[in-house]
């Protein structure tokens, strides 16, 4: 048995009538339970959709994280080289 979803009803009731927290950005509203039915996921790509529109997400590292990764990687490589040199040439 498949339940049919009344999307026009969900679109009309997508936002909650409750007041939003004061620290939220202006024009941001809470979703109602009806509104959560407008989310969808493409199973093949894992992309998230809201009412049929793709939600853009990014997983990029910031400059600090990128720099920290370079520093740590360099330190590990240098430590490995020094350890190998100590092993082969004695200390």
PDB file of C-alpha atoms in Angstrom:
ATOM      1  CA  UNK A   1       0.000   0.000   0.000  1.00  0.00           C
ATOM      2  CA  UNK A   2       1.428   3.356  -1.041  1.00  0.00           C
ATOM      3  CA  UNK A   3       0.400   6.563   0.639  1.00  0.00           C
ATOM      4  CA  UNK A   4       0.039   9.524  -1.679  1.00  0.00           C
ATOM      5  CA  UNK A   5       1.653  12.741  -0.540  1.00  0.00           C
ATOM      6  CA  UNK A   6      -0.302  15.976  -0.884  1.00  0.00           C
ATOM      7  CA  UNK A   7       2.567  18.221  -1.984  1.00  0.00           C
ATOM      8  CA  UNK A   8       0.527  21.432  -2.341  1.00  0.00           C
ATOM      9  CA  UNK A   9      -0.563  20.995   1.288  1.00  0.00           C
ATOM     10  CA  UNK A  10       3.058  20.375   2.353  1.00  0.00           C
ATOM     11  CA  UNK A  11       4.256  23.443   0.447  1.00  0.00           C
ATOM     12  CA  UNK A  12       1.636  25.644   2.111  1.00  0.00           C
ATOM     13  CA  UNK A  13       2.509  24.358   5.588  1.00  0.00           C
ATOM     14  CA  UNK A  14       6.264  24.021   5.164  1.00  0.00           C
ATOM     15  CA  UNK A  15       7.211  26.602   7.820  1.00  0.00           C
ATOM     16  CA  UNK A  16       6.511  26.424  11.517  1.00  0.00           C
ATOM     17  CA  UNK A  17       4.456  29.154  13.152  1.00  0.00           C
ATOM     18  CA  UNK A  18       6.760  29.099  16.201  1.00  0.00           C
ATOM     19  CA  UNK A  19       9.096  32.076  16.691  1.00  0.00           C
ATOM     20  CA  UNK A  20      12.686  31.441  15.646  1.00  0.00           C
ATOM     21  CA  UNK A  21      15.627  31.858  18.040  1.00  0.00           C
ATOM     22  CA  UNK A  22      16.927  35.422  18.187  1.00  0.00           C
ATOM     23  CA  UNK A  23      20.477  34.432  17.151  1.00  0.00           C
ATOM     24  CA  UNK A  24      19.330  32.998  13.799  1.00  0.00           C
ATOM     25  CA  UNK A  25      19.963  35.075  10.661  1.00  0.00           C
ATOM     26  CA  UNK A  26      17.156  37.303   9.476  1.00  0.00           C
ATOM     27  CA  UNK A  27      14.611  35.676   7.127  1.00  0.00           C
ATOM     28  CA  UNK A  28      15.490  32.145   8.298  1.00  0.00           C
ATOM     29  CA  UNK A  29      12.466  30.168   9.420  1.00  0.00           C
ATOM     30  CA  UNK A  30      11.937  26.807  11.064  1.00  0.00           C
ATOM     31  CA  UNK A  31      10.520  23.908   9.085  1.00  0.00           C
ATOM     32  CA  UNK A  32       7.326  22.255  10.147  1.00  0.00           C
ATOM     33  CA  UNK A  33       6.876  18.487  10.068  1.00  0.00           C
ATOM     34  CA  UNK A  34       4.948  18.908   6.817  1.00  0.00           C
ATOM     35  CA  UNK A  35       7.865  20.862   5.378  1.00  0.00           C
ATOM     36  CA  UNK A  36      10.314  18.054   6.074  1.00  0.00           C
ATOM     37  CA  UNK A  37       8.431  15.951   3.494  1.00  0.00           C
ATOM     38  CA  UNK A  38       9.827  18.280   0.801  1.00  0.00           C
ATOM     39  CA  UNK A  39      13.376  16.969   1.339  1.00  0.00           C
ATOM     40  CA  UNK A  40      14.638  14.301  -1.021  1.00  0.00           C
ATOM     41  CA  UNK A  41      17.877  12.428  -1.679  1.00  0.00           C
ATOM     42  CA  UNK A  42      19.145  11.055  -4.963  1.00  0.00           C
ATOM     43  CA  UNK A  43      20.233   7.533  -4.019  1.00  0.00           C
ATOM     44  CA  UNK A  44      22.818   7.265  -6.824  1.00  0.00           C
ATOM     45  CA  UNK A  45      24.626  10.575  -6.204  1.00  0.00           C
ATOM     46  CA  UNK A  46      23.757  11.256  -2.559  1.00  0.00           C
ATOM     47  CA  UNK A  47      22.675  14.805  -3.476  1.00  0.00           C
ATOM     48  CA  UNK A  48      20.154  16.519  -1.214  1.00  0.00           C
ATOM     49  CA  UNK A  49      17.097  18.229  -2.724  1.00  0.00           C
ATOM     50  CA  UNK A  50      14.535  20.655  -1.293  1.00  0.00           C
ATOM     51  CA  UNK A  51      11.226  20.677  -3.158  1.00  0.00           C
ATOM     52  CA  UNK A  52      12.975  19.283  -6.239  1.00  0.00           C
ATOM     53  CA  UNK A  53      15.820  21.845  -6.216  1.00  0.00           C
ATOM     54  CA  UNK A  54      19.411  20.767  -5.599  1.00  0.00           C
ATOM     55  CA  UNK A  55      20.882  22.016  -2.327  1.00  0.00           C
ATOM     56  CA  UNK A  56      24.479  23.098  -2.926  1.00  0.00           C
ATOM     57  CA  UNK A  57      26.922  21.778  -0.355  1.00  0.00           C
ATOM     58  CA  UNK A  58      30.686  21.905  -0.285  1.00  0.00           C
ATOM     59  CA  UNK A  59      33.289  19.944   1.601  1.00  0.00           C
ATOM     60  CA  UNK A  60      36.309  22.172   1.089  1.00  0.00           C
ATOM     61  CA  UNK A  61      38.938  22.794   3.703  1.00  0.00           C
ATOM     62  CA  UNK A  62      39.636  26.354   4.789  1.00  0.00           C
ATOM     63  CA  UNK A  63      43.066  27.956   4.450  1.00  0.00           C
ATOM     64  CA  UNK A  64      43.956  27.160   8.073  1.00  0.00           C
ATOM     65  CA  UNK A  65      43.064  23.478   7.721  1.00  0.00           C
ATOM     66  CA  UNK A  66      44.894  23.215   4.397  1.00  0.00           C
ATOM     67  CA  UNK A  67      48.027  24.839   5.872  1.00  0.00           C
ATOM     68  CA  UNK A  68      47.880  22.638   8.953  1.00  0.00           C
ATOM     69  CA  UNK A  69      47.643  19.553   6.737  1.00  0.00           C
ATOM     70  CA  UNK A  70      50.701  20.626   4.746  1.00  0.00           C
ATOM     71  CA  UNK A  71      52.727  21.330   7.909  1.00  0.00           C
ATOM     72  CA  UNK A  72      51.784  18.006   9.511  1.00  0.00           C
ATOM     73  CA  UNK A  73      52.471  16.031   6.345  1.00  0.00           C
ATOM     74  CA  UNK A  74      55.860  17.700   5.948  1.00  0.00           C
ATOM     75  CA  UNK A  75      56.722  16.983   9.595  1.00  0.00           C
ATOM     76  CA  UNK A  76      55.799  13.308   9.228  1.00  0.00           C
ATOM     77  CA  UNK A  77      57.886  12.921   6.056  1.00  0.00           C
ATOM     78  CA  UNK A  78      60.912  14.631   7.677  1.00  0.00           C
ATOM     79  CA  UNK A  79      60.588  12.445  10.788  1.00  0.00           C
ATOM     80  CA  UNK A  80      60.406   9.314   8.616  1.00  0.00           C
ATOM     81  CA  UNK A  81      63.525  10.352   6.672  1.00  0.00           C
ATOM     82  CA  UNK A  82      65.456  11.089   9.888  1.00  0.00           C
ATOM     83  CA  UNK A  83      64.360   7.796  11.432  1.00  0.00           C
ATOM     84  CA  UNK A  84      65.397   5.869   8.305  1.00  0.00           C
ATOM     85  CA  UNK A  85      68.758   7.686   8.241  1.00  0.00           C
ATOM     86  CA  UNK A  86      69.319   6.798  11.901  1.00  0.00           C
ATOM     87  CA  UNK A  87      68.455   3.175  11.228  1.00  0.00           C
ATOM     88  CA  UNK A  88      70.761   2.770   8.226  1.00  0.00           C
ATOM     89  CA  UNK A  89      73.663   4.968   9.303  1.00  0.00           C
ATOM     90  CA  UNK A  90      73.519   4.400  13.055  1.00  0.00           C
ATOM     91  CA  UNK A  91      73.151   7.028  15.710  1.00  0.00           C
TER      92      UNK A  91
END
